[in-house]
Structure formats: structure tokens, C-alpha cells
Short mmCIF file of C-alpha atoms in Angstrom, two decimals:
data_model
loop_
_atom_site.label_atom_id
_atom_site.label_comp_id
_atom_site.label_asym_id
_atom_site.label_seq_id
_atom_site.Cartn_x
_atom_site.Cartn_y
_atom_site.Cartn_z
CA MET A 1 -37.38 -20.25 -25.34
CA LYS A 2 -35.22 -17.79 -23.41
CA ARG A 3 -36.49 -14.22 -23.57
CA GLN A 4 -34.44 -11.65 -25.43
CA PHE A 5 -32.26 -9.44 -23.29
CA ASN A 6 -30.99 -5.97 -24.18
CA ALA A 7 -28.11 -4.92 -21.92
CA HIS A 8 -27.80 -1.53 -23.60
CA ALA A 9 -31.42 -0.79 -22.74
CA ILE A 10 -30.65 -1.54 -19.08
CA VAL A 11 -27.73 0.91 -19.15
CA ASP A 12 -29.98 3.45 -20.89
CA GLN A 13 -32.38 3.20 -17.93
CA LEU A 14 -29.53 3.62 -15.45
CA ALA A 15 -28.25 6.65 -17.35
CA ALA A 16 -31.72 8.22 -17.53
CA ILE A 17 -32.20 8.00 -13.76
CA TYR A 18 -28.68 9.23 -13.09
CA ASP A 19 -29.05 12.19 -15.46
CA GLU A 20 -32.43 13.08 -13.95
CA SER A 21 -30.99 12.98 -10.42
CA VAL A 22 -28.06 15.17 -11.44
CA ALA A 23 -30.43 17.66 -13.10
CA ASN A 24 -32.67 17.69 -10.02
CA LEU A 25 -29.73 18.26 -7.73
CA ARG A 26 -28.29 21.06 -9.84
CA GLU A 27 -31.67 22.76 -10.08
CA ALA A 28 -32.12 22.58 -6.33
CA LEU A 29 -28.60 23.91 -5.73
CA ALA A 30 -29.15 26.83 -8.11
CA ARG A 31 -32.42 27.69 -6.39
CA TYR A 32 -30.78 27.58 -2.96
CA VAL A 33 -27.89 29.79 -4.11
CA GLU A 34 -30.36 32.28 -5.54
CA ASP A 35 -32.80 32.68 -2.65
CA ARG A 36 -31.90 30.10 0.02
CA THR A 37 -34.86 27.86 -0.79
CA PRO A 38 -34.08 24.40 0.60
CA PRO A 39 -34.72 21.30 -1.50
CA ASN A 40 -38.11 19.63 -1.34
CA VAL A 41 -38.08 17.00 1.42
CA VAL A 42 -40.86 14.92 -0.13
CA ALA A 43 -39.09 14.83 -3.49
CA ARG A 44 -35.88 13.67 -1.82
CA LYS A 45 -37.71 10.85 -0.08
CA LYS A 46 -38.96 9.73 -3.50
CA GLY A 47 -35.38 9.62 -4.82
CA ALA A 48 -35.01 12.97 -6.57
CA PHE A 49 -31.25 12.98 -5.92
CA ALA A 50 -30.71 9.21 -5.86
CA TYR A 51 -28.16 7.10 -7.67
CA PRO A 52 -29.77 4.54 -9.96
CA GLU A 53 -29.81 0.98 -8.68
CA LEU A 54 -29.04 -2.13 -10.70
CA ARG A 55 -30.81 -5.26 -9.45
CA VAL A 56 -30.40 -8.93 -10.33
CA ASP A 57 -32.93 -11.50 -9.06
CA TYR A 58 -31.66 -15.08 -9.20
CA GLY A 59 -33.77 -18.10 -8.36
CA GLY A 60 -30.86 -20.49 -8.05
CA LYS A 61 -31.11 -22.63 -11.17
CA ALA A 62 -27.52 -23.65 -12.02
CA PRO A 63 -26.20 -22.95 -15.52
CA ALA A 64 -25.37 -25.85 -17.78
CA PRO A 65 -22.63 -26.65 -18.37
CA ALA A 66 -20.86 -25.39 -15.24
CA LEU A 67 -19.05 -22.11 -15.87
CA SER A 68 -15.29 -21.85 -15.55
CA ARG A 69 -14.83 -18.11 -16.07
CA ALA A 70 -13.67 -15.89 -13.20
CA PHE A 71 -16.44 -13.28 -13.31
CA ALA A 72 -20.18 -12.81 -13.92
CA ARG A 73 -20.93 -15.75 -11.65
CA LEU A 74 -23.83 -16.28 -9.25
CA ASN A 75 -22.98 -18.58 -6.37
CA GLN A 76 -26.32 -18.67 -4.56
CA PRO A 77 -29.92 -17.62 -5.09
CA GLY A 78 -31.13 -14.24 -3.95
CA VAL A 79 -31.34 -10.57 -4.82
CA TYR A 80 -28.16 -8.70 -5.79
CA THR A 81 -28.03 -4.90 -5.99
CA THR A 82 -25.64 -2.01 -6.35
CA SER A 83 -25.96 1.74 -6.87
CA VAL A 84 -24.27 2.98 -10.03
CA ALA A 85 -22.39 6.22 -10.66
CA ARG A 86 -21.74 7.57 -14.16
CA PRO A 87 -23.46 4.75 -16.09
CA GLU A 88 -22.31 6.06 -19.48
CA LEU A 89 -18.68 5.92 -18.40
CA PHE A 90 -19.16 2.26 -17.47
CA ARG A 91 -21.47 1.31 -20.35
CA ASP A 92 -19.16 -1.19 -22.07
CA TYR A 93 -18.24 -2.80 -18.76
CA LEU A 94 -21.85 -3.09 -17.59
CA VAL A 95 -23.09 -4.41 -20.92
CA ASP A 96 -20.39 -7.09 -20.99
CA GLN A 97 -21.09 -8.24 -17.43
CA LEU A 98 -24.87 -8.23 -17.78
CA GLU A 99 -24.85 -10.07 -21.09
CA HIS A 100 -22.86 -12.88 -19.49
CA LEU A 101 -25.29 -13.12 -16.58
CA ALA A 102 -28.41 -12.98 -18.75
CA ARG A 103 -27.09 -15.58 -21.18
CA ASP A 104 -25.94 -18.14 -18.62
CA TYR A 105 -28.38 -17.74 -15.71
CA ASP A 106 -32.12 -17.57 -15.32
CA VAL A 107 -32.18 -14.06 -13.88
CA GLU A 108 -34.39 -10.99 -13.84
CA ILE A 109 -32.40 -7.76 -14.33
CA SER A 110 -34.08 -4.48 -13.47
CA VAL A 111 -33.37 -0.84 -12.68
CA GLY A 112 -34.70 1.50 -10.00
CA ARG A 113 -33.65 4.25 -7.60
CA SER A 114 -31.26 3.40 -4.81
CA ALA A 115 -31.31 4.59 -1.22
CA SER A 116 -27.99 6.42 -1.81
CA GLU A 117 -28.02 10.04 -2.89
CA ILE A 118 -25.46 11.73 -5.13
CA PRO A 119 -23.30 14.14 -3.08
CA TYR A 120 -23.71 17.70 -4.30
CA ALA A 121 -19.96 18.21 -4.73
CA TYR A 122 -19.95 15.83 -7.71
CA VAL A 123 -22.47 17.81 -9.77
CA ILE A 124 -21.31 21.40 -9.31
CA GLU A 125 -18.40 21.14 -11.74
CA ASN A 126 -19.34 22.38 -15.24
CA SER A 127 -22.80 23.32 -13.99
CA GLY A 128 -22.32 27.08 -14.01
CA ILE A 129 -23.47 27.28 -10.40
CA GLN A 130 -21.48 29.81 -8.36
CA VAL A 131 -21.95 29.17 -4.64
CA GLY A 132 -20.10 32.36 -3.70
CA ASP A 133 -19.53 32.68 0.02
CA ILE A 134 -21.89 29.85 0.97
CA GLY A 135 -19.82 27.44 3.02
CA THR A 136 -19.69 23.67 2.57
CA GLY A 137 -21.07 23.24 6.08
CA GLU A 138 -24.22 25.14 5.16
CA LEU A 139 -24.70 23.25 1.90
CA SER A 140 -24.22 19.92 3.68
CA ARG A 141 -27.12 20.72 6.01
CA PHE A 142 -29.54 20.81 3.08
CA PHE A 143 -27.97 18.67 0.36
CA PRO A 144 -26.46 15.16 0.25
CA SER A 145 -22.73 15.27 0.99
CA ASN A 146 -19.78 12.94 1.32
CA GLU A 147 -20.22 11.05 4.56
CA LEU A 148 -17.45 8.65 5.45
CA SER A 149 -19.97 6.18 6.81
CA HIS A 150 -21.13 5.71 3.20
CA LEU A 151 -17.64 5.02 1.85
CA GLY A 152 -15.47 1.96 2.27
CA ASP A 153 -14.00 -1.19 0.82
CA GLU A 154 -15.75 -3.70 3.06
CA ILE A 155 -17.09 -5.61 0.06
CA ALA A 156 -13.72 -5.84 -1.68
CA ASP A 157 -12.02 -6.84 1.56
CA GLY A 158 -14.65 -9.46 2.38
CA VAL A 159 -15.63 -7.96 5.74
CA TRP A 160 -19.15 -6.81 4.81
CA VAL A 161 -21.90 -8.29 6.98
CA GLN A 162 -24.92 -9.76 5.25
CA GLN A 163 -28.07 -8.55 6.99
CA PRO A 164 -31.11 -10.86 7.11
CA ASP A 165 -33.41 -10.35 4.11
CA ALA A 166 -31.12 -7.63 2.71
CA PRO A 167 -29.89 -7.79 -0.91
CA ARG A 168 -26.41 -9.13 -1.55
CA PRO A 169 -23.79 -6.85 -3.16
CA LEU A 170 -23.70 -7.01 -6.95
CA ALA A 171 -20.37 -5.20 -7.41
CA LEU A 172 -17.19 -4.40 -5.50
CA PHE A 173 -17.82 -0.63 -5.67
CA ASP A 174 -21.12 1.17 -5.28
CA GLY A 175 -22.05 4.66 -6.51
CA PRO A 176 -20.65 6.77 -3.63
CA ARG A 177 -17.34 4.86 -3.58
CA THR A 178 -17.00 5.16 -7.36
CA ASP A 179 -17.74 8.90 -7.46
CA PHE A 180 -15.27 9.49 -4.63
CA SER A 181 -12.48 7.83 -6.60
CA LEU A 182 -13.35 9.45 -9.92
CA ALA A 183 -13.02 12.86 -8.28
CA ARG A 184 -9.74 11.91 -6.65
CA LEU A 185 -8.35 10.60 -9.96
CA ARG A 186 -8.96 13.93 -11.64
CA HIS A 187 -7.31 15.72 -8.71
CA TYR A 188 -4.21 13.54 -8.44
CA THR A 189 -3.55 12.79 -12.10
CA GLY A 190 -4.70 15.98 -13.80
CA THR A 191 -6.70 14.06 -16.40
CA PRO A 192 -10.41 13.15 -16.71
CA PRO A 193 -11.47 9.66 -15.59
CA GLU A 194 -13.03 9.23 -19.05
CA HIS A 195 -9.54 9.17 -20.57
CA PHE A 196 -8.22 6.27 -18.50
CA GLN A 197 -7.62 3.18 -20.59
CA GLN A 198 -8.12 -0.45 -19.59
CA PHE A 199 -4.42 -1.40 -19.74
CA VAL A 200 -2.34 0.45 -17.16
CA LEU A 201 1.36 0.98 -16.49
CA PHE A 202 2.58 2.41 -13.20
CA THR A 203 6.08 3.81 -12.93
CA ASN A 204 8.15 5.52 -10.27
CA TYR A 205 10.42 7.71 -12.44
CA VAL A 206 9.58 10.71 -14.60
CA ARG A 207 11.98 9.63 -17.35
CA TYR A 208 9.61 6.81 -18.22
CA VAL A 209 7.02 9.51 -18.89
CA ASP A 210 9.28 11.24 -21.42
CA GLU A 211 9.81 7.95 -23.20
CA PHE A 212 6.10 7.10 -23.15
CA VAL A 213 5.18 10.48 -24.62
CA GLY A 214 7.71 9.94 -27.41
CA VAL A 215 6.39 6.46 -28.17
CA ALA A 216 2.78 7.67 -28.07
CA ILE A 217 3.44 10.53 -30.48
CA ASP A 218 5.29 8.25 -32.91
CA THR A 219 2.39 5.80 -32.71
CA LEU A 220 -0.22 8.48 -33.41
CA ARG A 221 1.71 9.64 -36.46
CA ARG A 222 1.33 6.23 -38.11
CA LYS A 223 -1.54 6.14 -40.60
CA ASP A 224 -2.47 2.62 -39.56
CA SER A 225 -2.53 3.38 -35.84
CA ARG A 226 -5.55 2.14 -33.86
CA PHE A 227 -4.99 4.93 -31.33
CA THR A 228 -6.93 8.18 -31.54
CA ALA A 229 -5.33 10.69 -29.17
CA LEU A 230 -2.85 11.32 -26.36
CA SER A 231 -4.31 12.83 -23.18
CA VAL A 232 -1.92 14.52 -20.76
CA PRO A 233 -2.47 16.85 -17.80
CA GLY A 234 -4.14 19.92 -19.23
CA ALA A 235 -4.28 18.91 -22.90
CA VAL A 236 -5.36 16.34 -25.48
CA TYR A 237 -3.37 15.81 -28.70
CA GLU A 238 -4.96 14.26 -31.76
CA PRO A 239 -2.97 12.96 -34.75
CA GLY A 240 -3.04 16.29 -36.59
CA GLU A 241 -1.78 18.30 -33.59
CA LEU A 242 1.62 16.79 -32.89
CA VAL A 243 4.11 19.28 -34.37
CA ASN A 244 5.40 20.65 -31.05
CA ALA A 245 3.69 18.16 -28.79
CA GLU A 246 6.72 16.80 -26.93
CA ALA A 247 8.01 20.25 -25.97
CA GLU A 248 4.54 21.46 -24.99
CA ILE A 249 3.91 18.41 -22.82
CA ALA A 250 7.28 18.71 -21.11
CA ALA A 251 6.52 22.35 -20.29
CA GLY A 252 2.88 21.68 -19.44
CA GLN A 253 0.78 21.29 -16.32
CA TRP A 254 2.04 17.93 -15.06
CA ARG A 255 4.02 19.56 -12.21
CA ARG A 256 0.74 20.68 -10.63
CA HIS A 257 -0.33 17.11 -9.98
CA GLN A 258 1.00 14.55 -7.54
CA MET A 259 0.65 11.56 -9.87
CA PRO A 260 0.30 12.80 -13.46
CA ALA A 261 -1.27 10.40 -15.95
CA TYR A 262 -0.81 9.99 -19.70
CA HIS A 263 -3.33 8.15 -21.86
CA LEU A 264 -2.69 6.74 -25.34
CA MET A 265 -6.37 6.40 -26.16
CA ALA A 266 -8.30 4.00 -28.37
CA ASP A 267 -12.00 4.18 -29.25
CA ASP A 268 -12.90 1.20 -27.05
CA ARG A 269 -10.66 2.26 -24.16
CA SER A 270 -8.31 -0.58 -25.05
CA GLY A 271 -5.39 1.86 -25.15
CA ILE A 272 -2.64 2.31 -22.58
CA THR A 273 -2.47 4.57 -19.54
CA LEU A 274 0.82 5.44 -17.82
CA VAL A 275 0.74 6.93 -14.32
CA ASN A 276 3.87 8.31 -12.70
CA ILE A 277 3.02 7.42 -9.11
CA GLY A 278 6.26 8.81 -7.73
CA VAL A 279 8.14 7.16 -4.90
CA GLY A 280 6.69 5.24 -1.99
CA PRO A 281 4.01 2.73 -1.02
CA SER A 282 1.58 5.40 0.15
CA ASN A 283 1.37 6.84 -3.37
CA ALA A 284 1.08 3.35 -4.81
CA LYS A 285 -1.84 2.53 -2.54
CA THR A 286 -3.55 5.83 -3.24
CA VAL A 287 -3.53 5.57 -7.01
CA CYS A 288 -4.62 1.92 -7.01
CA ASP A 289 -7.51 2.69 -4.63
CA HIS A 290 -8.91 5.01 -7.26
CA VAL A 291 -7.94 3.42 -10.59
CA ALA A 292 -9.56 0.19 -9.36
CA VAL A 293 -13.10 1.60 -9.64
CA LEU A 294 -12.59 1.86 -13.42
CA ARG A 295 -12.20 -1.95 -13.52
CA PRO A 296 -9.04 -2.06 -15.65
CA GLU A 297 -8.13 -5.30 -17.40
CA VAL A 298 -4.62 -5.34 -15.91
CA TRP A 299 -1.99 -3.11 -14.31
CA LEU A 300 1.76 -3.52 -14.40
CA MET A 301 4.54 -1.93 -12.38
CA ILE A 302 7.62 -0.95 -14.35
CA GLY A 303 10.34 0.97 -12.56
CA HIS A 304 13.72 0.74 -10.90
CA CYS A 305 14.97 -1.40 -8.08
CA GLY A 306 18.12 -2.13 -6.18
CA GLY A 307 19.66 -5.44 -7.20
CA LEU A 308 20.40 -7.71 -4.23
CA ARG A 309 22.43 -10.45 -5.94
CA PRO A 310 26.13 -10.21 -6.82
CA SER A 311 25.49 -11.86 -10.20
CA GLN A 312 23.23 -9.03 -11.33
CA THR A 313 24.41 -6.19 -13.52
CA ILE A 314 23.03 -2.68 -13.64
CA GLY A 315 20.43 -2.69 -16.42
CA ASP A 316 19.32 -6.29 -15.75
CA TYR A 317 15.64 -7.04 -15.26
CA VAL A 318 13.76 -8.48 -12.28
CA LEU A 319 10.48 -10.28 -12.94
CA ALA A 320 8.70 -10.56 -9.59
CA HIS A 321 7.05 -13.88 -8.84
CA ALA A 322 6.74 -13.20 -5.10
CA TYR A 323 6.80 -10.19 -2.79
CA LEU A 324 8.21 -9.52 0.66
CA ARG A 325 5.88 -6.82 1.96
CA ASP A 326 7.69 -4.34 4.19
CA ASP A 327 5.54 -1.46 2.93
CA HIS A 328 3.11 -1.60 5.92
CA VAL A 329 0.36 0.50 4.29
CA LEU A 330 -2.04 -2.43 3.84
CA ASP A 331 -1.26 -4.53 6.90
CA ASP A 332 -4.64 -3.82 8.51
CA VAL A 333 -6.72 -4.90 5.49
CA LEU A 334 -4.45 -7.51 3.92
CA PRO A 335 -2.20 -9.15 6.50
CA ASN A 336 1.34 -10.04 5.48
CA GLU A 337 0.71 -13.76 5.82
CA ILE A 338 -1.73 -13.64 2.88
CA PRO A 339 0.21 -14.79 -0.20
CA LEU A 340 -0.01 -12.81 -3.45
CA PRO A 341 -0.16 -15.35 -6.30
CA ALA A 342 1.68 -14.71 -9.53
CA ILE A 343 -0.71 -14.44 -12.50
CA ALA A 344 0.62 -16.85 -15.10
CA GLU A 345 -0.67 -14.94 -18.13
CA VAL A 346 1.00 -11.75 -16.91
CA GLN A 347 4.29 -13.48 -16.12
CA ASN A 348 4.42 -15.07 -19.56
CA ALA A 349 3.56 -11.81 -21.30
CA LEU A 350 6.33 -9.90 -19.50
CA PHE A 351 8.90 -12.56 -20.37
CA ASP A 352 7.76 -12.84 -24.00
CA ALA A 353 7.71 -9.05 -24.35
CA THR A 354 11.29 -8.89 -23.06
CA THR A 355 12.35 -11.42 -25.69
CA THR A 356 10.56 -9.52 -28.46
CA ILE A 357 11.82 -6.03 -27.59
CA THR A 358 15.44 -6.99 -26.84
CA GLY A 359 15.69 -9.26 -29.87
CA GLU A 360 17.64 -11.76 -27.78
CA ASP A 361 17.01 -15.48 -27.62
CA GLU A 362 15.55 -17.14 -24.53
CA ASP A 363 18.89 -18.31 -23.15
CA SER A 364 20.37 -14.82 -23.45
CA ILE A 365 17.35 -13.27 -21.78
CA LYS A 366 17.61 -15.63 -18.84
CA ARG A 367 21.14 -14.39 -18.17
CA ARG A 368 19.91 -10.84 -17.61
CA LEU A 369 16.38 -11.39 -16.32
CA ARG A 370 16.05 -12.82 -12.83
CA THR A 371 12.75 -14.21 -11.61
CA GLY A 372 12.37 -14.04 -7.85
CA THR A 373 11.15 -12.23 -4.78
CA VAL A 374 10.98 -8.43 -4.70
CA VAL A 375 11.16 -6.63 -1.35
CA THR A 376 9.02 -3.50 -1.07
CA THR A 377 10.00 -1.21 1.80
CA ASP A 378 8.56 2.02 3.17
CA ASP A 379 12.03 3.25 4.21
CA ARG A 380 13.93 5.02 1.43
CA ASN A 381 17.08 4.81 3.54
CA TRP A 382 16.76 1.11 4.29
CA GLU A 383 20.49 0.77 3.59
CA LEU A 384 21.20 2.47 6.93
CA LEU A 385 19.35 -0.34 8.70
CA TYR A 386 20.60 -3.18 6.56
CA ALA A 387 21.92 -5.18 9.51
CA ALA A 388 18.37 -5.40 10.89
CA SER A 389 16.94 -6.51 7.54
CA ALA A 390 19.66 -8.77 6.18
CA LEU A 391 18.29 -11.99 7.66
CA ARG A 392 14.79 -11.50 6.20
CA PHE A 393 16.22 -10.54 2.81
CA ASN A 394 18.35 -13.65 2.84
CA GLN A 395 15.57 -15.96 3.98
CA SER A 396 13.20 -14.60 1.35
CA ARG A 397 15.79 -15.16 -1.42
CA ALA A 398 15.01 -11.63 -2.59
CA VAL A 399 16.60 -10.46 -5.84
CA GLY A 400 15.44 -6.82 -5.83
CA ILE A 401 14.18 -4.07 -3.55
CA ASP A 402 11.92 -1.11 -4.29
CA MET A 403 9.18 0.98 -2.66
CA GLU A 404 6.05 0.33 -4.73
CA SER A 405 5.79 -3.08 -6.41
CA ALA A 406 4.37 -5.20 -3.58
CA THR A 407 1.84 -2.46 -2.82
CA VAL A 408 0.64 -2.40 -6.42
CA ALA A 409 0.43 -6.21 -6.44
CA ALA A 410 -1.43 -6.30 -3.13
CA GLN A 411 -3.91 -3.74 -4.40
CA GLY A 412 -4.43 -5.79 -7.55
CA TYR A 413 -5.13 -8.79 -5.34
CA ARG A 414 -7.59 -6.83 -3.17
CA PHE A 415 -9.47 -5.36 -6.12
CA ARG A 416 -9.31 -8.36 -8.48
CA VAL A 417 -7.15 -6.60 -11.07
CA PRO A 418 -4.50 -8.84 -12.68
CA TYR A 419 -1.06 -7.48 -11.81
CA GLY A 420 2.61 -7.96 -12.54
CA THR A 421 6.02 -6.39 -12.00
CA LEU A 422 9.09 -6.00 -14.21
CA LEU A 423 11.83 -3.88 -12.66
CA CYS A 424 15.20 -2.73 -13.93
CA VAL A 425 18.26 -2.82 -11.69
CA SER A 426 19.55 0.73 -11.24
CA ASP A 427 22.08 0.08 -8.47
CA LYS A 428 23.50 -2.67 -6.28
CA PRO A 429 23.78 -1.14 -2.83
CA LEU A 430 24.86 -4.35 -1.10
CA HIS A 431 27.80 -4.70 -3.45
CA GLY A 432 29.23 -1.18 -3.49
CA GLU A 433 27.48 -0.03 -6.67
CA LEU A 434 25.45 2.93 -5.45
CA LYS A 435 23.32 5.12 -7.67
CA LEU A 436 25.53 8.15 -8.34
CA PRO A 437 24.75 11.03 -10.73
CA GLY A 438 27.11 10.15 -13.57
CA GLN A 439 26.44 6.44 -13.37
CA ALA A 440 22.69 7.03 -13.16
CA ASN A 441 22.57 9.13 -16.33
CA ALA A 442 24.36 6.49 -18.37
CA PHE A 443 22.02 3.84 -17.00
CA TYR A 444 18.91 5.87 -17.78
CA GLU A 445 19.96 6.51 -21.38
CA ARG A 446 20.60 2.83 -21.95
CA ALA A 447 17.67 1.23 -20.13
CA ILE A 448 14.60 3.48 -20.04
CA SER A 449 13.55 3.16 -23.68
CA GLN A 450 13.83 -0.60 -23.81
CA HIS A 451 12.12 -1.13 -20.47
CA LEU A 452 9.15 1.09 -21.30
CA ARG A 453 8.68 -0.63 -24.66
CA ILE A 454 8.70 -4.01 -22.93
CA GLY A 455 5.86 -2.83 -20.70
CA ILE A 456 3.85 -1.63 -23.70
CA GLU A 457 4.46 -4.86 -25.61
CA ALA A 458 3.39 -6.90 -22.57
CA LEU A 459 0.09 -5.02 -22.47
CA ASN A 460 -0.39 -5.65 -26.20
CA LEU A 461 0.09 -9.36 -25.57
CA LEU A 462 -2.28 -9.34 -22.61
CA GLN A 463 -5.00 -7.63 -24.64
CA ARG A 464 -5.10 -10.74 -26.82
CA GLU A 465 -5.87 -12.89 -23.77
CA GLY A 466 -9.40 -11.49 -23.61
CA GLU A 467 -11.51 -12.97 -20.83
CA GLY A 468 -8.83 -15.54 -20.08
CA LEU A 469 -6.73 -12.84 -18.43
CA HIS A 470 -9.04 -12.75 -15.41
CA SER A 471 -8.01 -15.36 -12.90
CA ARG A 472 -10.08 -17.21 -10.32
CA LYS A 473 -7.02 -16.86 -8.09
CA LEU A 474 -8.25 -13.34 -7.34
CA ARG A 475 -11.83 -14.26 -6.44
CA SER A 476 -13.01 -14.83 -2.90
CA PHE A 477 -15.37 -17.60 -1.80
CA ASP A 478 -18.30 -15.18 -1.56
CA GLU A 479 -17.69 -12.90 -4.51
CA PRO A 480 -19.98 -10.20 -5.96
CA PRO A 481 -21.07 -11.25 -9.46
CA LEU A 482 -19.70 -8.29 -11.43
CA ARG A 483 -15.96 -8.29 -12.11
#
């Protein structure tokens, strides 16, 4: 009979070690600030400041029947480990992954202290410790700090080197990489990582934010709403606090942050997050680098594009099923010749959501929704170099051009996050219909609300997919077990 397994107890052990390490580190920092007493070297060698380590020992007995799911899979016998940051934040994720492994494989799952230490910068916030005029250079001499040699995406990119007799990686992101991104998320978005939801929308225009805030507030006002609060930069609004919410949010702190985020929260983090990533592939890469550590269920790009076909009309939709990557920000880690597969479940959800929200039948939708290749460029003034690009655009059969979508899709591919793109045509630069102020305002008023609601409805549909949303198309041949 198979022994009983308690995944929550495993996470409890991870959390206990993590909390103890944080407490030890804060105590040592406070003592150093007070009288310059350095931390105890012997205690550090025993793991006083260490991240907890999650370990899976697998003897190699194959599950029966063979598994078809795209995650929580063990491809070969051995020891798998990873250090874990913020175990309580990832409790539901860890429990889900470990329960799958324990149920379907003959494994031993255990917890210990890793060789990686928690950098001091991640524990000072909310600790009450005032370092005064002590410089970061001085603190780094005595306490663990962020060293770039400990950060990287070698596992996700498949370039990690397996050392003889060394454990294999259990997850795409270890403790130091996770903590790095959690800190960056708070900095860039102005909201706590704890508020990020598992279904994510990225957009490149602030007017989508205004619409999202309006939809979120209306949703929270409904007595039957499954959502609990709206988190925005600098504030959280619960259902009883919505009287002046829209005006307060519009006048709030979002301007202080490069990529402000807005979270329509649910108890199980099954709500919706919208991030205004701004314009350009660099921003798109940055935000995806960091959101990825939260292991979202899916992310979608909704925004504007230039229509490249004469048959398109301003306000039409473009559903990307392929990407021409002229963004250049990922060329070194994901060469252009690597194809980005369309995720069928996402494509279907975006099309079905368009039908639902517009109220039009399938034939009518097909007249204003083009499926095809989207070009993503890093040159906002690409029109000035059109002669140099025209041949590639023509050969690719591109139907739209923007500055973020292929980057978001490529990052989803790298980090195994299902992705999709639905854009709205805001101008047709090849056909004399440029985006001008008066024309743009009329377009925005007509299209923004519908487009945003399509994105939300698509995420609602994808939530119902459950585990089936995760595709083996995104897994490498030598994949870490945890999704």
C-alpha cells in the first residue's frame, strides 16, 4: 500500500526553515548595525541564512499508465533539488505539483537547507532595521548579497550543464532568481507580488487600464462576485470602499512606476492581473522575466497594432498565429529560427471570447478578425525604413505590426507559460491611414471597452481548461519536473 503523503506538511517545513533563516539574518543585521558585530561564521556554514531546499529522490520506476500531462513529470531516475524563496507565497503551486509527483511516482520528497543564502537586501524591508550611513559595500562584505553569478536562466533556456553526481534541477527558478524577480516586480509595477493573479493581461496603452479599473469596480459591486478586492499602485480597494475609487485610482501613484499593475483578486489567486507594460520589446521582456517566477497559468497580449492589409478596417482584430520577430531583445537566448507554436486552447478562447463579447455570429466575426502573422519591431519609426522591410513583411504574409507581442510570446515559450495575442488595428500606415489625434480618439472610444472585455472573457474561458491548458509544446526534452 502506498504511504500517505502530506504536501502541505512539506511546505510547512520549507516555510519554517525560510522563516528561521530570515529571522537569523535580520537579527544578525540588527546586531551589526548596533555595534558592528559580524555574523557568526560557524552558524553561516551550518545554514543559518540559507534558503530551504526541496528534494525529490526518484528510483526510476515508471508510472502506470503512462502520463500524458505536460508537468510534474520525471523523465529519468536521480535526485532533483531546488532552493525555494517565499514558500507561503507559492504554497498552492507547490502543493499541486508535489501531490501529482507523489501520487504518480515512487518518490521520496524531503526538505533541508540549501547551499544558497538569502541576500540581506530581501529581508530589510518591514524589519525596522535602519542601516543609516552603512554602505551596501560594507554590508556585502559580511552578509550574503546579490551576486550575478548566482542568478540566471540557464535552466529555463536549456543551457545548464549537469555535473557528475550533482542533483538535477527540480524547477525552472531557484530561490535567488525568484527573490530577484519578486523585488523587481514590486519596483516596476508598484504592487506586491502577493497580489499578482494567475491569469494575466499585458497591454501597451493606458486607456486599457482605465477600462479595466471600471470593469473591476463594477464586478466588485456585484453581490455574487467571486472577486475580493482590486489592488492598484499604492492602494487596495475592497467591495465596501468603492465610492470614489475610479477618481482616486486615476489620481494615484501609478505614474511613479514604469509598468503599473492592477489586480482583480480572488481568494485562490484565480483572478486577473493587468499590467500596462508601455511601448517596446525591452519593457515586454523585462516584465515577463519577472512575472514568470510566479508561474502564471497564462498570459495574453491585448493592445494596438498597425494593420498591414488593405482589406482591414480600423477597429478590426488581429489574432496572431505566428510571429515575425524583429524585436532583437531575445536573439541571443532564443534564436529567430526557433518557431513559436500557437497554443490551440488560447487561440480558441480568444476567438470564442470575441464572438461572445461582440454578439456577432461566426461569419460576421471572421470578416473583422484576421488570423495571421504579427510583426514585432524594435523601431517605433519603422515606417521611415519601410522599403528595407517590405520584402520580409510580404514574404511573412504579416497582417499586423506592433512592438511587444512577439516578445511576450517568446517569453511565454521560454518560461513555459501559455501565451496568446489579440490586437486591435489602430491605423493602416501602408495605406495612408495614419494614427492622427482626432481619428485616434474616435477609435479609442469605440474599441477599447470591447477589446478589454474580450481579453477578460478569454481568461475566464481558459480558467475552465484547468490542467489541460498546459501544453507539452512548451516543454523541452530534458525538463525540470515542476511546471
